[in-house]
Amino acid sequence: MIYERKALARADRCCCCDCCCCEGTRHLVVEVLLVTVILFQLTRKSYKPPKKPLKRRFEIDDLCEEWVPEPLHPPITEDMKVKPPVLESAAGCHTITDGKEVVNFTSANYVGLIGHEKIIDSCVCSLQKYGVGSCGPRGFYGTTDVHLDCETRIAKFMGTPDSIIYSYGISTIFSVIPAFCKKGDMIHMSKLIHCGSVLFFAFCNFQVFFYFKRNDMTSLESTLDKLTRGNKQAEKMRCYIVVEAVYQNSGQIAPLDEIVWLKEKYCFRVILDESHSFGVLGNSGRGLAEYYGVSIDKIDIITAGMGNALATDGDFFTGKVRVVDHQRLSISGYVFSASLPPYLASAAISAVNYLEDNPTVLTSLRSNFALLWKGLSDVPGLTIASHPLSPIVFLKLKKSTGSSKSDLELLNNLADRVLKEDSVFIVSPKRSVLDKCHLPVGIRLFVSAGSFRLVEESCNHSSGRASLRFLCSKPCFTVLICPFR
Amino acid sequence: MVRLPYLTALTTLFSYGLLFAFGQMRDFFRKLIDWSKSKGKDLKGYAPICLGLEDFYTRRLYLRIQDCFSRPIASAPDAWIDVVERYSNDHNKTLHRTSNTTKCLNLGSYNYLGFAAADEYCTPLVIESLKKYSASTCSVRVDGGTTNLHTELEELVARFVGKPAAILFGMGYVTNSAIIPALVGKGGLIISDSLNHNSIVNGARGSGASVRVFQHNSPSHLEEVLREQIAEGQPRTHRPWKKIIVIVEGIYSMEGELCNLPEIIAVCKKYKAYTYLDEAHSIGAVGKSGRGVCELLGVDTADVDIMMGTFTKSFGSCGGYIAASKEIIQYLKHTCPAHLYATSMSPPAVQQVISAIKVILGEDGSNRGAQKLASIRQNSNFFRSELQKMGFEVLGDNDSPVMPIMLYNPAKIPAFSRECLRRNVAVVTVAFPATPLLLARARICISASHTREDLMKGLDVISKVGDLVGIKYFPAEPPKHVEQDKKTL
């Protein structure tokens, strides 16, 4: 019985074992198969999409021989051969060109510092001590104590924590913006903005919106509202509004108080280019913020060229310490390029000192604006497009000839005639063919504080008058204006 | 070429890894502290202006060794300079100037021909021009910013370089960035050397043209790229390229190497590509009469389409130029934004270049120019050979006044710089982003105003510091007197 049970149990066990064995074997087989499949797949070559058929060597040779490149430059036209007038003396209010003394309205010498003795003396001392060039970028012994003093002086004058100077005006705006904007950030720009700046935005890889034609705040507000409403991404994006304090191409002034109100409402940052308002607007020449009575802390980034009111060269940027420090390592125009010549930095310091010690010079500048405005406001055929308080007086044609090219030609002829016959040097600013600027062309006059005396002298001379001959295609009439009466 | 040994590469990577880890840890604690203090109430609603990762390198790596860079000087950047001493109270986060200065041997400034300081011929003329034309014209070139000096310099530069015409700019960096977009646009191709300067890279990116890179100084790879690109045409459309410009430099500033110009010109001519040569470091510094790499390597200037250079290095001034055919210059004067919108070059700086070129050409009535050129050549070759004999890994070719000494390890950068300064030698150390991450180096720039004694002192200090820091990667040559003793025995 027991044996039978044992045998049965053994049989059962054997059956179980058999089952187990069978199952075990099955598992083993499956696993072995799996491993084999895996190994097989691993050892197979990966799938590569079929390559384009390679060209043969002689085919490439033929293609290279057949290829004809375009010439490096387009055919040279007559307007490309035109040479600008050559100055034979300093570009002050009076200058000499072609052996003749002329009244100069082409130089942005707003405060009249060109040829000023204090500036010249500081430059001479600097030249004797430091030589001309700095022979290195800021990071490699190109920083002199004069550069650091200049930065401190400008920051103190503007009332900001820190500032940084660059060696060339035009490089700043296109170096600064890529340092603070990356892909996905937003920039809003005025359509009035300087065309040179627009070109350099090609370097940057972020969304750009053009928003208004004539300082139209309602259109800006609606754009900002549309972009930020319901857009959660907007909080993580860095958003900027770029404005020029005084627009070079039209002489208009940006409404900073409204822009600051909008910026605080929608949490945008403002980049303000004060090249033509620094040393001009405001009671003491501190720029647009002082003019509007806006606190300087509310403007995140202020940049200004020193080649205008300060009668030197280069550019400065001023703002919070963190923002300024970030630029010292990240802006290529600062890191990889030689620093500003020390004598120009010392000229900037002297110019800022002069501005602070002589705020009355701005009063004479403003009276010159008023004088010129009054005299030029009723010239037939031309209209003043600029703001009354702008140092740039922009005259544009009341009726365009149809194309900006022919308008420019007309205005250039006008400027040439005025120079030859009346010894007044004015220009119509040229635009690069690479520009897509749609603003009308015109004549641009830079008003200087130094010309006040000139204006008085001209009044005393009987021949002190300017005549503008408006050259139309049919009637040709002479208009006598006397802006200096 | 740089040969990076495996062990050095591993240790350098390990050092960077350690610095990165420490940086991340400190950032983490900073975030915790800031969060607990709930800082930045006034910036509510604004995205941070500098994102955390963007300035990680600045905050955590660069700031540690900030005292090695941007050292202010209180004198002209001549052979000896007065380096202003600085101190820091917060571990290099902010540096403060003192009124003390240390007189140091200057091995860092680009003063190849010694025009940096006041010069007996140039400086009186510069002061005269300053009094006549003032420091600036406050106007753009096409309006009222062109003076007699500008036209004189353009003719002189064209004559000096060997081209029909030239155009000036107030800044060398802007010269490249603004000219390249004016020459080639969408539909064109730019083939640039892999180690080209940042200004060329920016200009190429901003032009809208397609950009391809060829291996540094390799005419064979350039030919391969040209063949492939001409055969393929523009991407996607496969239309033929409008034009192809190949951009190379005369002397590469981070390698000190001369360009393989004759072979590259031959390749470009064969495939009808235009050539653009950037002679920022080579104009005035190499060549029998200082006319640059074309003269040195025997290349006809008519074979190079566009020649660019700067006045900062050999002429002790500022600004840049482009020299090419008359038609190209006329076109550039009409189109280039930097010419139409930027304030013209400062008249005293223009006068400095005019005087410097006259000295180099011998038109000032003396042979100082020839002496300076001979001096810089002798100084550069002597210094380089001595450094190589000591066992340093020095890059660059003979006759080039730029000689980088490899450091590799990030810790050796501040060590080398600080130890040299302690011994009154001012050197320049370069790291990322100007060089690849693992290839940090110290760059020596030799000047014609260095005397033999200055060079011996420099060599002595560098040798001692090299031993201390451990950068003599090659075996040193045995000194000569030992060999002579062996011969006599």
CSV table of N, CA and C in Angstrom, one decimal, chain A residues 120-207:
chain,number,residue,atom,x,y,z
A,120,ILE,N,40.8,120.1,-25.9
A,120,ILE,CA,42.1,120.0,-26.6
A,120,ILE,C,43.2,119.8,-25.6
A,121,ASP,N,43.2,120.6,-24.5
A,121,ASP,CA,44.2,120.5,-23.5
A,121,ASP,C,44.3,119.1,-22.9
A,122,SER,N,43.1,118.6,-22.5
A,122,SER,CA,43.1,117.2,-21.9
A,122,SER,C,43.5,116.2,-22.9
A,123,CYS,N,43.2,116.3,-24.2
A,123,CYS,CA,43.6,115.4,-25.2
A,123,CYS,C,45.1,115.4,-25.3
A,124,VAL,N,45.7,116.6,-25.3
A,124,VAL,CA,47.2,116.7,-25.5
A,124,VAL,C,47.9,116.1,-24.3
A,125,CYS,N,47.4,116.3,-23.1
A,125,CYS,CA,48.1,115.6,-21.9
A,125,CYS,C,48.0,114.1,-22.1
A,126,SER,N,46.8,113.7,-22.5
A,126,SER,CA,46.6,112.2,-22.6
A,126,SER,C,47.4,111.6,-23.7
A,127,LEU,N,47.6,112.3,-24.8
A,127,LEU,CA,48.4,111.8,-25.9
A,127,LEU,C,49.8,111.7,-25.5
A,128,GLN,N,50.3,112.7,-24.7
A,128,GLN,CA,51.7,112.6,-24.3
A,128,GLN,C,52.0,111.5,-23.3
A,129,LYS,N,50.9,111.2,-22.5
A,129,LYS,CA,51.1,110.2,-21.5
A,129,LYS,C,50.9,108.8,-22.1
A,130,TYR,N,49.8,108.6,-22.8
A,130,TYR,CA,49.3,107.3,-23.2
A,130,TYR,C,49.6,106.9,-24.7
A,131,GLY,N,50.0,107.9,-25.5
A,131,GLY,CA,50.1,107.6,-26.9
A,131,GLY,C,48.7,107.7,-27.5
A,132,VAL,N,48.5,107.2,-28.7
A,132,VAL,CA,47.2,107.3,-29.4
A,132,VAL,C,46.4,106.1,-29.1
A,133,GLY,N,46.8,104.9,-29.5
A,133,GLY,CA,46.0,103.7,-29.4
A,133,GLY,C,46.2,103.0,-28.1
A,134,SER,N,45.3,102.1,-27.7
A,134,SER,CA,45.4,101.4,-26.5
A,134,SER,C,46.1,100.0,-26.7
A,135,CYS,N,46.2,99.6,-28.0
A,135,CYS,CA,47.0,98.4,-28.3
A,135,CYS,C,46.5,97.1,-27.7
A,136,GLY,N,45.2,97.0,-27.4
A,136,GLY,CA,44.8,95.8,-26.9
A,136,GLY,C,43.3,95.9,-26.5
A,137,PRO,N,42.6,94.7,-26.4
A,137,PRO,CA,41.2,94.8,-25.9
A,137,PRO,C,41.2,95.0,-24.4
A,138,ARG,N,40.0,95.3,-23.8
A,138,ARG,CA,39.9,95.7,-22.4
A,138,ARG,C,40.5,94.6,-21.5
A,139,GLY,N,40.3,93.4,-21.9
A,139,GLY,CA,40.8,92.3,-21.0
A,139,GLY,C,42.3,92.1,-21.0
A,140,PHE,N,43.0,92.6,-22.0
A,140,PHE,CA,44.4,92.3,-22.1
A,140,PHE,C,45.2,93.6,-22.1
A,141,TYR,N,45.3,94.3,-21.0
A,141,TYR,CA,46.1,95.5,-20.8
A,141,TYR,C,45.6,96.6,-21.7
A,142,GLY,N,44.4,96.6,-22.1
A,142,GLY,CA,43.9,97.8,-22.9
A,142,GLY,C,43.1,98.7,-22.1
A,143,THR,N,42.9,98.3,-20.8
A,143,THR,CA,42.2,99.2,-19.9
A,143,THR,C,43.2,100.1,-19.2
A,144,THR,N,43.0,101.4,-19.4
A,144,THR,CA,43.8,102.4,-18.7
A,144,THR,C,43.0,103.0,-17.5
A,145,ASP,N,43.6,103.7,-16.7
A,145,ASP,CA,42.9,104.3,-15.6
A,145,ASP,C,41.9,105.4,-16.1
A,146,VAL,N,42.2,105.9,-17.3
A,146,VAL,CA,41.3,106.9,-17.9
A,146,VAL,C,40.0,106.3,-18.3
A,147,HIS,N,40.0,105.1,-18.8
A,147,HIS,CA,38.8,104.4,-19.1
A,147,HIS,C,37.9,104.2,-17.9
A,148,LEU,N,38.5,103.8,-16.8
A,148,LEU,CA,37.7,103.5,-15.6
A,148,LEU,C,37.2,104.8,-15.0
A,149,ASP,N,38.0,105.9,-15.1
A,149,ASP,CA,37.6,107.2,-14.6
A,149,ASP,C,36.4,107.7,-15.4
A,150,CYS,N,36.5,107.5,-16.7
A,150,CYS,CA,35.4,107.9,-17.6
A,150,CYS,C,34.1,107.2,-17.3
A,151,GLU,N,34.2,105.9,-17.1
A,151,GLU,CA,33.0,105.1,-16.7
A,151,GLU,C,32.4,105.6,-15.4
A,152,THR,N,33.2,105.9,-14.5
A,152,THR,CA,32.7,106.4,-13.2
A,152,THR,C,32.1,107.7,-13.3
A,153,ARG,N,32.7,108.6,-14.1
A,153,ARG,CA,32.2,110.0,-14.3
A,153,ARG,C,30.8,110.0,-15.0
A,154,ILE,N,30.7,109.1,-16.0
A,154,ILE,CA,29.4,109.1,-16.7
A,154,ILE,C,28.3,108.5,-15.8
A,155,ALA,N,28.6,107.5,-15.1
A,155,ALA,CA,27.6,106.9,-14.2
A,155,ALA,C,27.2,108.0,-13.1
A,156,LYS,N,28.2,108.7,-12.6
A,156,LYS,CA,27.9,109.8,-11.6
A,156,LYS,C,27.0,110.9,-12.2
A,157,PHE,N,27.3,111.2,-13.5
A,157,PHE,CA,26.5,112.3,-14.1
A,157,PHE,C,25.1,111.9,-14.4
A,158,MET,N,24.9,110.6,-14.8
A,158,MET,CA,23.6,110.1,-15.2
A,158,MET,C,22.8,109.7,-13.9
A,159,GLY,N,23.5,109.5,-12.8
A,159,GLY,CA,22.8,109.0,-11.6
A,159,GLY,C,22.6,107.5,-11.6
A,160,THR,N,23.4,106.8,-12.3
A,160,THR,CA,23.1,105.3,-12.4
A,160,THR,C,24.3,104.6,-11.6
A,161,PRO,N,24.1,103.3,-11.3
A,161,PRO,CA,25.1,102.6,-10.5
A,161,PRO,C,26.4,102.4,-11.3
A,162,ASP,N,26.4,102.1,-12.5
A,162,ASP,CA,27.6,101.7,-13.2
A,162,ASP,C,27.4,102.0,-14.7
A,163,SER,N,28.6,102.1,-15.4
A,163,SER,CA,28.5,102.3,-16.8
A,163,SER,C,29.7,101.6,-17.5
A,164,ILE,N,29.7,101.4,-18.8
A,164,ILE,CA,30.7,100.8,-19.5
A,164,ILE,C,30.9,101.5,-20.9
A,165,ILE,N,32.1,101.7,-21.3
A,165,ILE,CA,32.3,102.4,-22.6
A,165,ILE,C,32.8,101.4,-23.7
A,166,TYR,N,32.3,101.7,-24.9
A,166,TYR,CA,32.7,100.9,-26.0
A,166,TYR,C,33.5,101.8,-27.0
A,167,SER,N,34.3,101.2,-27.9
A,167,SER,CA,35.2,102.0,-28.7
A,167,SER,C,34.5,102.5,-29.9
A,168,TYR,N,33.3,102.2,-30.3
A,168,TYR,CA,32.8,102.7,-31.5
A,168,TYR,C,31.3,102.7,-31.4
A,169,GLY,N,30.7,103.8,-31.9
A,169,GLY,CA,29.3,104.0,-31.6
A,169,GLY,C,28.3,102.9,-32.2
A,170,ILE,N,28.6,102.6,-33.5
A,170,ILE,CA,27.6,101.8,-34.2
A,170,ILE,C,27.6,100.4,-33.7
A,171,SER,N,28.7,100.0,-33.1
A,171,SER,CA,28.8,98.6,-32.7
A,171,SER,C,27.9,98.3,-31.4
A,172,THR,N,27.6,99.3,-30.7
A,172,THR,CA,27.0,99.0,-29.4
A,172,THR,C,25.6,98.4,-29.5
A,173,ILE,N,24.7,99.0,-30.2
A,173,ILE,CA,23.3,98.5,-30.2
A,173,ILE,C,23.3,97.1,-30.7
A,174,PHE,N,24.1,96.8,-31.7
A,174,PHE,CA,24.0,95.4,-32.2
A,174,PHE,C,24.8,94.4,-31.3
A,175,SER,N,25.7,94.9,-30.5
A,175,SER,CA,26.4,94.0,-29.5
A,175,SER,C,25.6,93.8,-28.3
A,176,VAL,N,25.0,94.9,-27.8
A,176,VAL,CA,24.3,94.8,-26.5
A,176,VAL,C,23.1,93.9,-26.6
A,177,ILE,N,22.3,94.1,-27.6
A,177,ILE,CA,21.0,93.4,-27.7
A,177,ILE,C,21.2,91.9,-27.7
A,178,PRO,N,22.1,91.3,-28.6
A,178,PRO,CA,22.2,89.9,-28.5
A,178,PRO,C,22.7,89.3,-27.2
A,179,ALA,N,23.3,90.2,-26.4
A,179,ALA,CA,23.8,89.7,-25.1
A,179,ALA,C,22.7,89.5,-24.1
A,180,PHE,N,21.6,90.2,-24.3
A,180,PHE,CA,20.4,90.1,-23.4
A,180,PHE,C,19.2,89.4,-24.0
A,181,CYS,N,19.3,89.0,-25.3
A,181,CYS,CA,18.1,88.4,-25.9
A,181,CYS,C,18.6,87.1,-26.6
A,182,LYS,N,17.9,86.1,-26.4
A,182,LYS,CA,18.2,84.8,-27.1
A,182,LYS,C,17.0,84.4,-27.8
A,183,LYS,N,17.1,83.2,-28.4
A,183,LYS,CA,15.9,82.7,-29.1
A,183,LYS,C,14.7,82.6,-28.2
A,184,GLY,N,13.6,83.1,-28.8
A,184,GLY,CA,12.4,83.0,-28.0
A,184,GLY,C,12.0,84.3,-27.3
A,185,ASP,N,13.0,85.2,-27.2
A,185,ASP,CA,12.7,86.5,-26.5
A,185,ASP,C,12.0,87.4,-27.5
A,186,MET,N,11.4,88.5,-27.0
A,186,MET,CA,10.6,89.4,-27.8
A,186,MET,C,11.2,90.8,-27.9
A,187,ILE,N,11.2,91.4,-29.0
A,187,ILE,CA,11.6,92.8,-29.1
A,187,ILE,C,10.6,93.6,-29.9
A,188,HIS,N,10.2,94.7,-29.4
A,188,HIS,CA,9.4,95.6,-30.1
A,188,HIS,C,10.2,96.8,-30.5
A,189,MET,N,10.1,97.2,-31.7
A,189,MET,CA,10.9,98.4,-32.1
A,189,MET,C,10.0,99.4,-32.8
A,190,SER,N,10.4,100.6,-32.8
A,190,SER,CA,9.7,101.6,-33.5
A,190,SER,C,10.1,101.5,-35.0
A,191,LYS,N,9.1,101.8,-35.9
A,191,LYS,CA,9.4,101.9,-37.3
A,191,LYS,C,10.3,103.0,-37.6
A,192,LEU,N,10.4,104.0,-36.7
A,192,LEU,CA,11.2,105.2,-36.9
A,192,LEU,C,12.7,104.9,-36.6
A,193,ILE,N,13.0,103.8,-36.1
A,193,ILE,CA,14.3,103.6,-35.5
A,193,ILE,C,15.4,103.6,-36.6
A,194,HIS,N,16.5,104.0,-36.2
A,194,HIS,CA,17.6,104.2,-37.1
A,194,HIS,C,17.9,102.9,-37.9
A,195,CYS,N,18.0,103.1,-39.2
A,195,CYS,CA,18.1,102.0,-40.1
A,195,CYS,C,19.4,101.1,-39.8
A,196,GLY,N,20.4,101.8,-39.4
A,196,GLY,CA,21.6,101.1,-39.1
A,196,GLY,C,21.4,100.0,-38.0
A,197,SER,N,20.6,100.4,-37.0
A,197,SER,CA,20.3,99.4,-35.9
A,197,SER,C,19.5,98.3,-36.5
A,198,VAL,N,18.6,98.6,-37.4
A,198,VAL,CA,17.7,97.5,-37.9
A,198,VAL,C,18.5,96.4,-38.6
A,199,LEU,N,19.5,96.9,-39.4
A,199,LEU,CA,20.3,96.0,-40.1
A,199,LEU,C,21.0,95.0,-39.2
A,200,PHE,N,21.5,95.5,-38.1
A,200,PHE,CA,22.3,94.7,-37.2
A,200,PHE,C,21.4,93.7,-36.4
A,201,PHE,N,20.1,93.9,-36.4
A,201,PHE,CA,19.2,92.9,-35.8
A,201,PHE,C,19.2,91.6,-36.6
A,202,ALA,N,19.8,91.7,-37.8
A,202,ALA,CA,19.9,90.4,-38.5
A,202,ALA,C,20.8,89.4,-37.8
A,203,PHE,N,21.6,89.9,-37.0
A,203,PHE,CA,22.5,89.0,-36.2
A,203,PHE,C,21.7,88.2,-35.2
A,204,CYS,N,20.6,88.7,-34.8
A,204,CYS,CA,19.9,88.2,-33.7
A,204,CYS,C,18.8,87.2,-34.0
A,205,ASN,N,18.5,86.4,-33.1
A,205,ASN,CA,17.7,85.3,-33.4
A,205,ASN,C,16.5,85.3,-32.6
A,206,PHE,N,15.7,86.3,-32.6
A,206,PHE,CA,14.5,86.4,-31.7
A,206,PHE,C,13.4,87.0,-32.5
A,207,GLN,N,12.2,87.0,-32.0
A,207,GLN,CA,11.1,87.6,-32.6
A,207,GLN,C,11.1,89.1,-32.6
